[in-house]
Tab-separated table of N, CA and C and ligand atoms in Angstrom:
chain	number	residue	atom	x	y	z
A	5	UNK	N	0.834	-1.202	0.000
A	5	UNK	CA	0.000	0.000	0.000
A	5	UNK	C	0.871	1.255	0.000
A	6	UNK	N	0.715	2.296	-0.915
A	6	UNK	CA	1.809	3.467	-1.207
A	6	UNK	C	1.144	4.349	0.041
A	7	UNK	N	2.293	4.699	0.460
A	7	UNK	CA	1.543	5.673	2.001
A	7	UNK	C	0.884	6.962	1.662
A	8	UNK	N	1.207	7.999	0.040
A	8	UNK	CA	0.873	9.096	0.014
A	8	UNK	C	-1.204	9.062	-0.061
A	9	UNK	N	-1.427	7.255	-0.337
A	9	UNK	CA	-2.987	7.657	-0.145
A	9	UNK	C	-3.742	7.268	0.860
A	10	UNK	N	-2.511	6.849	2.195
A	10	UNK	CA	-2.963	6.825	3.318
A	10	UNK	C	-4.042	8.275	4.048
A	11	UNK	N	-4.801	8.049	4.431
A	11	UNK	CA	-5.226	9.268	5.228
A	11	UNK	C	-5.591	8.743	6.862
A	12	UNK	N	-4.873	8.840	7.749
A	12	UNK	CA	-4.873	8.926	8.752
A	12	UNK	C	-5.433	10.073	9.907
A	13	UNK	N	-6.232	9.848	10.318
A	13	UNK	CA	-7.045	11.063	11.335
A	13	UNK	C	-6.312	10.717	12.607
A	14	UNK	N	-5.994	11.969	12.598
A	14	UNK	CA	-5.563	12.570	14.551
A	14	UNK	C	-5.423	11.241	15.169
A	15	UNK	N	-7.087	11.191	15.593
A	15	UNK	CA	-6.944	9.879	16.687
A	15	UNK	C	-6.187	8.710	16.153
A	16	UNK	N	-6.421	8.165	15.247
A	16	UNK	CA	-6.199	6.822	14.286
A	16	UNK	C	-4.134	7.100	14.809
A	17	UNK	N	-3.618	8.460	14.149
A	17	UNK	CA	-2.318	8.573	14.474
A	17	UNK	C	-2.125	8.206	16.215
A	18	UNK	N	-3.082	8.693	16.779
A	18	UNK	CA	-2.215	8.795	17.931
A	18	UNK	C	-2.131	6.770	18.351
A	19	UNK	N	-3.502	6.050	17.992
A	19	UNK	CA	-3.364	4.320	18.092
A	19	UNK	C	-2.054	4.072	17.244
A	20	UNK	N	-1.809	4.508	15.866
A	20	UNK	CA	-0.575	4.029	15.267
A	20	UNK	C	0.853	3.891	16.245
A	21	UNK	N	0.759	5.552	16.985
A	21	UNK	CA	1.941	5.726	17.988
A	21	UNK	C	2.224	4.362	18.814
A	22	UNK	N	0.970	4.215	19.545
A	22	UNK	CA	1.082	3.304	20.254
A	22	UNK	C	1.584	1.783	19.610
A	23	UNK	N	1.090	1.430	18.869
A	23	UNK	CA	1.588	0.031	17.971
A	23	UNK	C	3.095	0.086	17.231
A	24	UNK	N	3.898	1.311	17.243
A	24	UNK	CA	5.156	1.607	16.778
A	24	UNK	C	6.185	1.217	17.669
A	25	UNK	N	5.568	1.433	18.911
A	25	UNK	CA	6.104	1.807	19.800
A	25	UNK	C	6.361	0.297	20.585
A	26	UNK	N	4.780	-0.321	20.573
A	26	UNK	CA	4.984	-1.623	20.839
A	26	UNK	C	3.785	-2.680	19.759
A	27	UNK	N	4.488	-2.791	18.907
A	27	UNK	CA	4.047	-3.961	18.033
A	27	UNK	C	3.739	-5.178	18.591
A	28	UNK	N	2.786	-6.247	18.310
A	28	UNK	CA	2.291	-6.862	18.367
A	28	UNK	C	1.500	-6.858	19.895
A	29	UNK	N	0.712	-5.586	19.786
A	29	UNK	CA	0.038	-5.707	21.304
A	29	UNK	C	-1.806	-5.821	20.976
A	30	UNK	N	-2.381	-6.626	22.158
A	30	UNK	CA	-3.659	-6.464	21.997
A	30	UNK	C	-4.229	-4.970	22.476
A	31	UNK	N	-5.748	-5.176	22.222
A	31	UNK	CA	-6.791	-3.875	22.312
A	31	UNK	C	-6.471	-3.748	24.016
A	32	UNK	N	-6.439	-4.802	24.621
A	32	UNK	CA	-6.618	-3.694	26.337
A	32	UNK	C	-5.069	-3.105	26.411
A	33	UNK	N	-3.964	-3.803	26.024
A	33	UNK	CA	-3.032	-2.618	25.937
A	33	UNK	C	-2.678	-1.693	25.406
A	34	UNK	N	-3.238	-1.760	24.207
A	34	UNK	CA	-3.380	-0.521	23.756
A	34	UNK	C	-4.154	0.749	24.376
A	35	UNK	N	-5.514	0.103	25.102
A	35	UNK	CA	-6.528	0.897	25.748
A	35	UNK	C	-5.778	1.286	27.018
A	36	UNK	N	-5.310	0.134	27.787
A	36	UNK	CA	-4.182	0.594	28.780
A	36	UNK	C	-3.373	1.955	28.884
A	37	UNK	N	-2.961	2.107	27.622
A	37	UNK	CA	-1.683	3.196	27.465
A	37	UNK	C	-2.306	4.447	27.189
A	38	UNK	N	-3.326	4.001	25.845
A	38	UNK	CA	-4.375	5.694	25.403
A	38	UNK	C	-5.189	5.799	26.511
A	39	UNK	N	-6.029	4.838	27.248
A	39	UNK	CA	-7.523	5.658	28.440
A	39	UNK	C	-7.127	6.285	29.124
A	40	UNK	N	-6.348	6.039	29.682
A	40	UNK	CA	-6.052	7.606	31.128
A	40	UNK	C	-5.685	8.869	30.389
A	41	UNK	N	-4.817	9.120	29.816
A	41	UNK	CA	-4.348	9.938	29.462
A	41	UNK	C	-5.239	10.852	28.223
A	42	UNK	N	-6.050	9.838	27.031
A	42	UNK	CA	-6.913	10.337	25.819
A	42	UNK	C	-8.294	10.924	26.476
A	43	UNK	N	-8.673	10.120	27.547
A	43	UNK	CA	-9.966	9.981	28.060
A	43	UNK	C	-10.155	9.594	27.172
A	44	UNK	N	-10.120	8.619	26.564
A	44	UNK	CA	-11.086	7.614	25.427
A	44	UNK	C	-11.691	6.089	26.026
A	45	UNK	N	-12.666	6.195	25.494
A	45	UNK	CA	-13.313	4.769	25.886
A	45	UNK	C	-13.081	3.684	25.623
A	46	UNK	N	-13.121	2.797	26.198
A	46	UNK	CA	-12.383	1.266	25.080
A	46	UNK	C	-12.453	1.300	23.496
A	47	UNK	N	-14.281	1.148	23.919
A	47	UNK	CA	-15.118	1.049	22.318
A	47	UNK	C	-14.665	2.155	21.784
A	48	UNK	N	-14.194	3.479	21.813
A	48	UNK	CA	-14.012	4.564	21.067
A	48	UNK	C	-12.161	3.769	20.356
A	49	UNK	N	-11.290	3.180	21.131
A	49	UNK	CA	-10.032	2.603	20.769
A	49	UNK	C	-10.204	1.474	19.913
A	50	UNK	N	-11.173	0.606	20.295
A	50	UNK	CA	-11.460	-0.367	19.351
A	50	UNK	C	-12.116	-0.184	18.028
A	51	UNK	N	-12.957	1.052	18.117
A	51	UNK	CA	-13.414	1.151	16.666
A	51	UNK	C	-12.059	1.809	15.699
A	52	UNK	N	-10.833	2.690	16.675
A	52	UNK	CA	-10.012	3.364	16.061
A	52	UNK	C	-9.177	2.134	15.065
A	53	UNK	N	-8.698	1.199	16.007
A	53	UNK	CA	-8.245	-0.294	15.606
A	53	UNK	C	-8.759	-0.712	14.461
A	54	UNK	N	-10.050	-0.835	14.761
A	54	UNK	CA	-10.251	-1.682	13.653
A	54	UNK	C	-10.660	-0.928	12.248
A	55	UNK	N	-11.032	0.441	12.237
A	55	UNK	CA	-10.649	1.520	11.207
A	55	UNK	C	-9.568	1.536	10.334
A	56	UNK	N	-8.108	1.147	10.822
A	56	UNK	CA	-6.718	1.268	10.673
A	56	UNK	C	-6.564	-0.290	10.280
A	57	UNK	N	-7.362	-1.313	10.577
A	57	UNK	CA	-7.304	-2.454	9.856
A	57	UNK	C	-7.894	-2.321	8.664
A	58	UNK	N	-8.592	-1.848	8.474
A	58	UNK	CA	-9.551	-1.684	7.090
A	58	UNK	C	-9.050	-1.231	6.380
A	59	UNK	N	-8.344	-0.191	6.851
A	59	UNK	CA	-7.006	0.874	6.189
A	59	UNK	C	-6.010	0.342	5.770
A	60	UNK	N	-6.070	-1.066	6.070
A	60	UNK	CA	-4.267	-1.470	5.843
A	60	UNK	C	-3.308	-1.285	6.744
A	61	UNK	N	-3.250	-0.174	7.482
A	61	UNK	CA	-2.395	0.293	8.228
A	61	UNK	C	-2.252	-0.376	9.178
A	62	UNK	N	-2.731	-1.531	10.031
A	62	UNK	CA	-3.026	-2.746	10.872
A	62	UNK	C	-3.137	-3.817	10.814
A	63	UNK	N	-2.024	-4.745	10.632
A	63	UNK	CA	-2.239	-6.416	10.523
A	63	UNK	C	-2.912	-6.578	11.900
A	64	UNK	N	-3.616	-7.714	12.005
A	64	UNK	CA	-4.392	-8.275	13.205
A	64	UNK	C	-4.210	-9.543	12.950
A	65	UNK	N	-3.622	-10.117	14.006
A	65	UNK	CA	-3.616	-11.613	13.692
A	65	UNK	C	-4.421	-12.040	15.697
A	66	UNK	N	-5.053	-13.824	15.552
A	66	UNK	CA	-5.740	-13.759	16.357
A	66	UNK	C	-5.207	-14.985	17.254
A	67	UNK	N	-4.877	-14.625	18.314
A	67	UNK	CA	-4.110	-16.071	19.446
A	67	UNK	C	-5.368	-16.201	20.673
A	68	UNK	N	-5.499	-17.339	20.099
A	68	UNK	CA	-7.150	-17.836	21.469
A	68	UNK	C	-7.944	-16.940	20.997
A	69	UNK	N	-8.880	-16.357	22.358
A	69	UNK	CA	-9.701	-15.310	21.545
A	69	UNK	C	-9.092	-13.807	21.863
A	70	UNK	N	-7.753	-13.730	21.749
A	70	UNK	CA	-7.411	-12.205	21.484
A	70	UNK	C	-6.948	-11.376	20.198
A	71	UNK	N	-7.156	-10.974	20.000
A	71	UNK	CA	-6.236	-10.297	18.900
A	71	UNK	C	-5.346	-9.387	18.990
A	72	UNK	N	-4.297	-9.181	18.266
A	72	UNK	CA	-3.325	-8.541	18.549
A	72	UNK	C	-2.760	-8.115	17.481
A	73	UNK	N	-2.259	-6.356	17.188
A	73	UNK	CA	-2.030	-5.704	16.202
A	73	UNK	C	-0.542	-5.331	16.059
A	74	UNK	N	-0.419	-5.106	14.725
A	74	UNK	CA	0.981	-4.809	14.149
A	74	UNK	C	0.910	-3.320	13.078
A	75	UNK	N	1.949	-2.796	13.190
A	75	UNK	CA	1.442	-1.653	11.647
A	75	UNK	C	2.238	-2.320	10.963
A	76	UNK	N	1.380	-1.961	9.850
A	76	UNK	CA	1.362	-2.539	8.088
A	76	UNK	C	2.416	-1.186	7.907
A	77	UNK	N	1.999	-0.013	8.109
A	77	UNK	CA	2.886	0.806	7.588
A	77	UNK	C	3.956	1.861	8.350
A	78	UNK	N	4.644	2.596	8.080
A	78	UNK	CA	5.849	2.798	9.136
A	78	UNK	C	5.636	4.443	9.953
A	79	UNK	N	6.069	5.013	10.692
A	79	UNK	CA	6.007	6.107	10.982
A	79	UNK	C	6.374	7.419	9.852
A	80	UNK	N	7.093	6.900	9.279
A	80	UNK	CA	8.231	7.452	8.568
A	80	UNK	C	7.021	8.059	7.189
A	81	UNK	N	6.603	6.886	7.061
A	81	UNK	CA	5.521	7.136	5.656
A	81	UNK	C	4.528	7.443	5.945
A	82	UNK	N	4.060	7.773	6.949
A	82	UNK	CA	2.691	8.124	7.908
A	82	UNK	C	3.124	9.854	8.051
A	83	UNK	N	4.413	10.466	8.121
A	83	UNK	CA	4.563	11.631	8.157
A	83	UNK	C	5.127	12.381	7.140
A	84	UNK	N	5.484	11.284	5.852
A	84	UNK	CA	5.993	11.918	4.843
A	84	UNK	C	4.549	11.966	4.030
A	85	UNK	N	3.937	11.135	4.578
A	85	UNK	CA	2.046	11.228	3.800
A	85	UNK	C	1.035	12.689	4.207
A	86	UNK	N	1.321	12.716	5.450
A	86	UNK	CA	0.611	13.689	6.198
A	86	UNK	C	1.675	15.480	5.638
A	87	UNK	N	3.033	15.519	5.497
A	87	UNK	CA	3.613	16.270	4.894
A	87	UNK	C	3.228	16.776	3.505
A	88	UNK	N	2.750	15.400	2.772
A	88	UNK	CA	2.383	15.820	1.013
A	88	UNK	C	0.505	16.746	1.266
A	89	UNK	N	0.126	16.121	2.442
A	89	UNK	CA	-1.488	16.973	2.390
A	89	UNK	C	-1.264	17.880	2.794
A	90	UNK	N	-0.362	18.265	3.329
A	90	UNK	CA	-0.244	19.627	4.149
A	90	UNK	C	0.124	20.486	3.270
A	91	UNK	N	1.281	19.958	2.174
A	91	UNK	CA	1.736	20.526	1.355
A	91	UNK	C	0.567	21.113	0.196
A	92	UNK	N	0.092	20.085	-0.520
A	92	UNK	CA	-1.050	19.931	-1.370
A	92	UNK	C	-2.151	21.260	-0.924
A	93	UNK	N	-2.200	21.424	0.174
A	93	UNK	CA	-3.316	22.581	0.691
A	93	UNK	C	-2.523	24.030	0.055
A	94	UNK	N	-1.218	24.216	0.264
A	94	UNK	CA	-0.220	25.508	0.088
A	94	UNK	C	0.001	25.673	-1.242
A	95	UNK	N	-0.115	26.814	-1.841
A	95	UNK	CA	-0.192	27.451	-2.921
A	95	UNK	C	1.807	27.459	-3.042
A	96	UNK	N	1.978	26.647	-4.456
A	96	UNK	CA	3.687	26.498	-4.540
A	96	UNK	C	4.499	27.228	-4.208
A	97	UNK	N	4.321	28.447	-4.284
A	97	UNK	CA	4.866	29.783	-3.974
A	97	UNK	C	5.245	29.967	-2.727
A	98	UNK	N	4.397	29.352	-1.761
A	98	UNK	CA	4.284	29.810	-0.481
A	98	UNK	C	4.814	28.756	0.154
A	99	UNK	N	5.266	27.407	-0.582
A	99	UNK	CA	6.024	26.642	0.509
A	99	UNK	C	7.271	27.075	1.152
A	100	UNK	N	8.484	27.824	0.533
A	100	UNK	CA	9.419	27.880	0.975
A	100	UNK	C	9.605	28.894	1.847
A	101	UNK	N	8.069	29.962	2.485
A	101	UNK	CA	8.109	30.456	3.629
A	101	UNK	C	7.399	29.911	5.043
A	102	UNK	N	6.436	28.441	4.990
A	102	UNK	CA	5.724	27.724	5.232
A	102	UNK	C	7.324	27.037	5.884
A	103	UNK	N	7.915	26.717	5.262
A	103	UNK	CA	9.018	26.067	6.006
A	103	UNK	C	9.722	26.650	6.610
A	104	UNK	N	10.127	28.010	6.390
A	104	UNK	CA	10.948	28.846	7.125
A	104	UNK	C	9.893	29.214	8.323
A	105	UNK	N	8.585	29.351	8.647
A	105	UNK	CA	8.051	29.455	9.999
A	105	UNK	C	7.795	27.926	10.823
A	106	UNK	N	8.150	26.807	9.791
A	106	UNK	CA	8.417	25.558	10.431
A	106	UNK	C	9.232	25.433	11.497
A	107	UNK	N	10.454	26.052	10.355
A	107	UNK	CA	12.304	25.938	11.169
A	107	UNK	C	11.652	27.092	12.702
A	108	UNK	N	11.804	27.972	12.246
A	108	UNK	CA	11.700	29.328	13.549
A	108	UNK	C	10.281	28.698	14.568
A	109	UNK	N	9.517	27.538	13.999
A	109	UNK	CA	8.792	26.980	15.846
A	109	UNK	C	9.143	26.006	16.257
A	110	UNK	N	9.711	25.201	15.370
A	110	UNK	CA	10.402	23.887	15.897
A	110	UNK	C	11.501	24.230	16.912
A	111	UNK	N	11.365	22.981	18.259
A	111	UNK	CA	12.653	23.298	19.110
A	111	UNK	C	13.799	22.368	18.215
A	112	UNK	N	14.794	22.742	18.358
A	112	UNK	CA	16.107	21.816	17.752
A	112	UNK	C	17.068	21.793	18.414
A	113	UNK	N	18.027	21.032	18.432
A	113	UNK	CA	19.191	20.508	18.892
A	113	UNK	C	20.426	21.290	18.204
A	114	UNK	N	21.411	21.495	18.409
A	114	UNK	CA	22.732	21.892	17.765
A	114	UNK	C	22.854	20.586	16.129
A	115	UNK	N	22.685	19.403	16.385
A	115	UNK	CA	22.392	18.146	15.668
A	115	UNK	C	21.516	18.787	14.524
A	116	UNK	N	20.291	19.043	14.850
A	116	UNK	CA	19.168	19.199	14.090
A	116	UNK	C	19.138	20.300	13.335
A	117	UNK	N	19.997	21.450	13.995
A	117	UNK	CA	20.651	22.636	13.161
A	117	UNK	C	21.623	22.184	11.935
A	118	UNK	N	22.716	21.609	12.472
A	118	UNK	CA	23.592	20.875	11.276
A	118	UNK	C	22.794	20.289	10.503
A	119	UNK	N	21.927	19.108	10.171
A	119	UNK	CA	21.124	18.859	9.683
A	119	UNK	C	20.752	19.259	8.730
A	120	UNK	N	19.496	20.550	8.892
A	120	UNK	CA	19.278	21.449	8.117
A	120	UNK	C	20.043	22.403	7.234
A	121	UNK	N	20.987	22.835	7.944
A	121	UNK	CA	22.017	23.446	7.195
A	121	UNK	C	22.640	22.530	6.141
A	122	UNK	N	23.140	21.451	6.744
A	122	UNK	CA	23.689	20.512	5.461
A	122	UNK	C	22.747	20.343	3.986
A	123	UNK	N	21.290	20.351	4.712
A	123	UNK	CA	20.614	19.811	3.440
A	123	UNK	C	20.315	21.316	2.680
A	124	UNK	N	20.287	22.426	3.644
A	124	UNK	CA	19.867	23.561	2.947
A	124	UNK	C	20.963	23.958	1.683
A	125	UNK	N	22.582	23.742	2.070
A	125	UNK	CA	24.080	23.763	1.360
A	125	UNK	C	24.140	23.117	0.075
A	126	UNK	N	23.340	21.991	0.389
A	126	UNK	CA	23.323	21.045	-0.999
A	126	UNK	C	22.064	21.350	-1.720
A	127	UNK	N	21.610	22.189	-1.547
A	127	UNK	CA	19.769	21.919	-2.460
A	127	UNK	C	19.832	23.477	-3.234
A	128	UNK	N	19.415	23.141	-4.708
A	128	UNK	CA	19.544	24.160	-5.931
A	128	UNK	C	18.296	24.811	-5.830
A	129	UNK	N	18.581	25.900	-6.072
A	129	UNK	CA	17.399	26.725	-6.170
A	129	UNK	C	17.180	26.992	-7.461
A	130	UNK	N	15.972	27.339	-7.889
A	130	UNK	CA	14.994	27.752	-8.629
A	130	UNK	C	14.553	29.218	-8.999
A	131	UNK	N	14.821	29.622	-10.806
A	131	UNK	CA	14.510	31.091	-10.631
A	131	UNK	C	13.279	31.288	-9.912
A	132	UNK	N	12.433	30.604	-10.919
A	132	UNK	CA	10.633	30.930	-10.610
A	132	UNK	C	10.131	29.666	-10.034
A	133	UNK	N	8.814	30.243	-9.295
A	133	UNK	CA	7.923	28.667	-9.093
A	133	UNK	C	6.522	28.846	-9.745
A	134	UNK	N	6.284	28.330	-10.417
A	134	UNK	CA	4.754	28.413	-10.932
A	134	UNK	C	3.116	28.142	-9.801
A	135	UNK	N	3.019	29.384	-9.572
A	135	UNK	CA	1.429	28.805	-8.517
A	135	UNK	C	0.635	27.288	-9.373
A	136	UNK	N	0.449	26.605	-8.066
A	136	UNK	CA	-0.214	25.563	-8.995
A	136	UNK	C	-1.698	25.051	-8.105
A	137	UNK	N	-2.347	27.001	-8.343
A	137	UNK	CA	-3.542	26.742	-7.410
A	137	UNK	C	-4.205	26.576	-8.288
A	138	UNK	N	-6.155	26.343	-7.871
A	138	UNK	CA	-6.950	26.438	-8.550
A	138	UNK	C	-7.590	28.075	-9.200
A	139	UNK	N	-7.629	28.621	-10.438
A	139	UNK	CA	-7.916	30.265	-10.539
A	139	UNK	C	-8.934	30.352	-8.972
A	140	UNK	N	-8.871	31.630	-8.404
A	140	UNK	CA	-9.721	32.125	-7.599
A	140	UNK	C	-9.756	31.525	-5.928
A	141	UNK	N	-8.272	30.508	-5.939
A	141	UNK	CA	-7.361	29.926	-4.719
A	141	UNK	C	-6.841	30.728	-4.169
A	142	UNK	N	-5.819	31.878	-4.953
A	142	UNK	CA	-4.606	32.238	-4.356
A	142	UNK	C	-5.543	33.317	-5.040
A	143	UNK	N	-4.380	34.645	-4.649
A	143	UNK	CA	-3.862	35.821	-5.112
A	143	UNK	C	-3.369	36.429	-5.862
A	144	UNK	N	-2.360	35.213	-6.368
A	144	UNK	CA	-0.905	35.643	-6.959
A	144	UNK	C	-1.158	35.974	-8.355
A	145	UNK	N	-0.101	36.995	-8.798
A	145	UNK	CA	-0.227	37.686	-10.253
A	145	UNK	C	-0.787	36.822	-11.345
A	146	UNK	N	-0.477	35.398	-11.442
A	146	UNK	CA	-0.549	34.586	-12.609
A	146	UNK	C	-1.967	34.683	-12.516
A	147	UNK	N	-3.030	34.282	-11.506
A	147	UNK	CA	-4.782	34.515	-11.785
A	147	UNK	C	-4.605	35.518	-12.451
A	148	UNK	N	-4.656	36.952	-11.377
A	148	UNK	CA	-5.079	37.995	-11.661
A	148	UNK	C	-4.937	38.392	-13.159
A	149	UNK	N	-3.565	38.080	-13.759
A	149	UNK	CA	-3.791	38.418	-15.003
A	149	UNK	C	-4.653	37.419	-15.881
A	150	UNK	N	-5.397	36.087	-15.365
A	150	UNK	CA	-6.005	35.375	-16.195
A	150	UNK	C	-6.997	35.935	-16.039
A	151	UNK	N	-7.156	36.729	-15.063
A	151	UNK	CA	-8.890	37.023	-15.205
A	151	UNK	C	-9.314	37.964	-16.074
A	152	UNK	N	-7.983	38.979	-15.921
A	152	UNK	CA	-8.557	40.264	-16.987
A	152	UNK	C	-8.617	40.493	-18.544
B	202	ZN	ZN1	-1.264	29.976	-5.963
């Protein structure tokens, strides 16, 4: 399953956390770890579960009468998926200041600074970017002159 047509909701992410974290666990430990803290109800965790099975995103395999879950898919592609919708909403133009108020709220490490810098050192820039909204999305000059 390609992760960019995953769509994962809030809650659904926060059950994934938990199964990353510890794979192959049943529904009361899972409910264990999210109820105190989510205030969520069993049945509100179990329908999340079995949502995320339907999804793919959840192998379930069944020992006696428990079942017990695994993710199908990784963290990694769960946030590079959730990155492309976020992206997809932003008018092209406007990503590369969308990231610069990323960098300036994110806390970082001295590590996580190098990081960025390294990848910022190596990456070519671009004269122009073409808006690639829908007419009457954005603002930007390219509508305006389609309209007139
Ligand atoms: Zn635009």
């Amino acid at each position: 399953m390609e992760a960019r047509h995953l769509k994962i909701s809030d809650s659904e992410w926060e059950v994934l956390r938990v199964l990353w974290a510890n794979p192959q666990s049943d529904s009361k430990t899972v409910c264990e770890i999210l109820g105190e803290s989510k205030e969520w109800q069993n049945s509100t965790i179990k329908t999340l579960l079995g949502r995320l099975v339907k999804k793919e995103a959840l192998a379930t395999t069944k020992k006696g009468n428990k079942f017990y879950y695994s993710p199908l898919v990784s963290e990694d592609e769960v946030i590079v998926s959730a990155t492309e919708t976020l992206f997809s909403h932003i008018c092209a133009k406007k990503i590369g200041q969308t990231l610069a108020e990323m960098i300036e709220q994110a806390p970082l490490t001295a590590d996580d600074y190098q990081l960025i810098q390294e990848v910022l050192s190596k990456k070519e820039t671009v004269s122009t970017i073409k808006c690639n909204c829908i007419p009457g999305q954005c603002n930007c000059k390219e509508h305006q002159n389609k309209t007139i």
